[in-house]
Amino acid sequence: SNSQVAAQSREPDYRDVVYGTVNGRDLLLDVYLPDSVDVPSLIVWVHGGAWRGGSKERVPGVLVEKGFALASLDFRLSTEAQFPAQVHDIKAAIRFLRGERSRFGFQTDRIAIAGASSGGHLAALVGITNGHPALEGTIGDHLDESSHVQAIVSYYGASNLTTILSQSTPHGLRVRKP
């Protein structure tokens, strides 16, 4: 398996923090802080799962071991809310993390967003749409904060959804059911 993004067992320093609420549903994130850095840089982690599964519990702990703070998000899945809800949720989480930076003790002047598979796709989409009004949404209490990110890491994220089915393996087709 890919050791760089393999899920690792590590306990979050902050678990199930509410970053926003939509129709009575709390949107949650976990924060992991490195032992080795006083005011670490922040990576926002977007889990994979074919846009319809997965959870914030699957994190690349190696990033925390290398000295980064990691915020792992849950967001509304495609079975619950139509696009662009996922992007609205993730951008709300970034605004929340900036607004609450002193609570967690990380830097937010430069934020990286990263994800694997469908999470890589969402990370790239969030990253390349800095300042795009239709994708900001109105979720959360930190609408005055920026949702901009300064770096994107997409681990095997989809980049061309018009050809994803024709490029898919039999397993990929089974999990994608358009």
mmCIF file of C-alpha atoms in Angstrom, residues 68-175:
data_model
loop_
_atom_site.group_PDB
_atom_site.id
_atom_site.type_symbol
_atom_site.label_atom_id
_atom_site.label_comp_id
_atom_site.label_asym_id
_atom_site.label_seq_id
_atom_site.Cartn_x
_atom_site.Cartn_y
_atom_site.Cartn_z
ATOM 1 C CA PHE A 68 2.292 19.490 10.339
ATOM 2 C CA ALA A 69 -1.019 20.156 12.055
ATOM 3 C CA LEU A 70 -3.768 18.195 10.305
ATOM 4 C CA ALA A 71 -7.481 19.002 10.272
ATOM 5 C CA SER A 72 -9.503 16.072 8.936
ATOM 6 C CA LEU A 73 -13.047 16.895 7.802
ATOM 7 C CA ASP A 74 -16.341 15.204 7.483
ATOM 8 C CA PHE A 75 -18.582 16.815 4.888
ATOM 9 C CA ARG A 76 -21.948 16.039 3.356
ATOM 10 C CA LEU A 77 -21.564 13.068 1.012
ATOM 11 C CA SER A 78 -23.159 12.808 -2.431
ATOM 12 C CA THR A 79 -25.893 10.534 -1.027
ATOM 13 C CA GLU A 80 -26.953 13.358 1.308
ATOM 14 C CA ALA A 81 -26.408 16.578 -0.638
ATOM 15 C CA GLN A 82 -25.863 17.483 -4.279
ATOM 16 C CA PHE A 83 -22.709 19.232 -5.507
ATOM 17 C CA PRO A 84 -21.493 21.880 -4.678
ATOM 18 C CA ALA A 85 -22.492 21.135 -1.046
ATOM 19 C CA GLN A 86 -19.200 19.294 -0.473
ATOM 20 C CA VAL A 87 -17.171 22.314 -1.584
ATOM 21 C CA HIS A 88 -19.318 24.664 0.527
ATOM 22 C CA ASP A 89 -18.656 22.439 3.560
ATOM 23 C CA ILE A 90 -14.896 22.262 3.010
ATOM 24 C CA LYS A 91 -14.574 26.014 2.459
ATOM 25 C CA ALA A 92 -16.613 26.581 5.648
ATOM 26 C CA ALA A 93 -14.157 24.349 7.515
ATOM 27 C CA ILE A 94 -11.197 26.375 6.231
ATOM 28 C CA ARG A 95 -12.846 29.635 7.361
ATOM 29 C CA PHE A 96 -13.550 28.048 10.761
ATOM 30 C CA LEU A 97 -9.950 26.859 11.141
ATOM 31 C CA ARG A 98 -8.678 30.374 10.360
ATOM 32 C CA GLY A 99 -11.164 31.925 12.775
ATOM 33 C CA GLU A 100 -10.231 29.513 15.575
ATOM 34 C CA ARG A 101 -6.462 29.403 14.936
ATOM 35 C CA SER A 102 -5.558 30.683 18.414
ATOM 36 C CA ARG A 103 -7.647 27.920 20.009
ATOM 37 C CA PHE A 104 -5.702 25.219 18.158
ATOM 38 C CA GLY A 105 -2.297 26.914 17.983
ATOM 39 C CA PHE A 106 -1.434 26.468 14.313
ATOM 40 C CA GLN A 107 -0.524 28.910 11.544
ATOM 41 C CA THR A 108 -3.139 29.826 8.966
ATOM 42 C CA ASP A 109 -1.317 32.349 6.794
ATOM 43 C CA ARG A 110 -0.458 29.484 4.441
ATOM 44 C CA ILE A 111 -2.831 26.491 4.395
ATOM 45 C CA ALA A 112 -2.404 23.393 2.275
ATOM 46 C CA ILE A 113 -5.370 21.252 1.298
ATOM 47 C CA ALA A 114 -4.808 17.581 0.557
ATOM 48 C CA GLY A 115 -6.859 14.492 -0.127
ATOM 49 C CA ALA A 116 -6.846 11.029 -1.650
ATOM 50 C CA SER A 117 -9.011 9.688 -4.485
ATOM 51 C CA SER A 118 -12.351 11.556 -4.465
ATOM 52 C CA GLY A 119 -10.876 13.613 -1.602
ATOM 53 C CA GLY A 120 -8.010 14.556 -3.922
ATOM 54 C CA HIS A 121 -10.546 15.706 -6.496
ATOM 55 C CA LEU A 122 -12.372 17.826 -3.906
ATOM 56 C CA ALA A 123 -9.084 19.206 -2.538
ATOM 57 C CA ALA A 124 -8.040 20.289 -6.043
ATOM 58 C CA LEU A 125 -11.459 21.770 -6.744
ATOM 59 C CA VAL A 126 -11.446 23.758 -3.497
ATOM 60 C CA GLY A 127 -7.864 24.884 -4.114
ATOM 61 C CA ILE A 128 -8.309 26.146 -7.649
ATOM 62 C CA THR A 129 -11.515 28.039 -6.821
ATOM 63 C CA ASN A 130 -10.106 30.531 -4.296
ATOM 64 C CA GLY A 131 -12.473 33.501 -4.339
ATOM 65 C CA HIS A 132 -15.128 31.898 -6.573
ATOM 66 C CA PRO A 133 -18.370 33.384 -5.158
ATOM 67 C CA ALA A 134 -20.736 30.541 -6.148
ATOM 68 C CA LEU A 135 -18.566 27.971 -4.379
ATOM 69 C CA GLU A 136 -18.111 29.857 -1.084
ATOM 70 C CA GLY A 137 -21.477 29.030 0.434
ATOM 71 C CA THR A 138 -22.766 30.624 3.640
ATOM 72 C CA ILE A 139 -22.076 27.900 6.206
ATOM 73 C CA GLY A 140 -20.582 28.625 9.611
ATOM 74 C CA ASP A 141 -19.889 31.558 11.904
ATOM 75 C CA HIS A 142 -16.654 32.744 10.272
ATOM 76 C CA LEU A 143 -17.895 34.226 7.007
ATOM 77 C CA ASP A 144 -15.438 37.105 7.456
ATOM 78 C CA GLU A 145 -12.470 34.711 7.199
ATOM 79 C CA SER A 146 -10.839 33.636 3.932
ATOM 80 C CA SER A 147 -11.334 30.120 2.573
ATOM 81 C CA HIS A 148 -8.262 30.500 0.326
ATOM 82 C CA VAL A 149 -5.560 27.837 0.357
ATOM 83 C CA GLN A 150 -1.983 28.283 -0.782
ATOM 84 C CA ALA A 151 -1.100 24.693 -1.741
ATOM 85 C CA ILE A 152 -2.900 21.633 -3.091
ATOM 86 C CA VAL A 153 -1.873 17.987 -2.793
ATOM 87 C CA SER A 154 -4.048 15.522 -4.690
ATOM 88 C CA TYR A 155 -3.171 11.865 -4.158
ATOM 89 C CA TYR A 156 -4.611 10.064 -7.203
ATOM 90 C CA GLY A 157 -7.621 12.380 -7.363
ATOM 91 C CA ALA A 158 -9.952 12.293 -10.335
ATOM 92 C CA SER A 159 -9.288 15.163 -12.710
ATOM 93 C CA ASN A 160 -11.523 14.445 -15.710
ATOM 94 C CA LEU A 161 -14.994 13.292 -14.708
ATOM 95 C CA THR A 162 -16.097 13.071 -18.357
ATOM 96 C CA THR A 163 -13.824 10.054 -18.866
ATOM 97 C CA ILE A 164 -13.788 8.515 -15.388
ATOM 98 C CA LEU A 165 -16.139 5.648 -16.287
ATOM 99 C CA SER A 166 -14.308 4.684 -19.479
ATOM 100 C CA GLN A 167 -10.999 4.694 -17.558
ATOM 101 C CA SER A 168 -12.315 2.726 -14.591
ATOM 102 C CA THR A 169 -11.407 -0.802 -13.602
ATOM 103 C CA PRO A 170 -14.227 -3.271 -12.889
ATOM 104 C CA HIS A 171 -13.851 -2.407 -9.167
ATOM 105 C CA GLY A 172 -13.973 1.300 -9.982
ATOM 106 C CA LEU A 173 -17.186 0.838 -11.952
ATOM 107 C CA ARG A 174 -18.768 -1.075 -9.055
ATOM 108 C CA VAL A 175 -18.058 1.732 -6.568
#
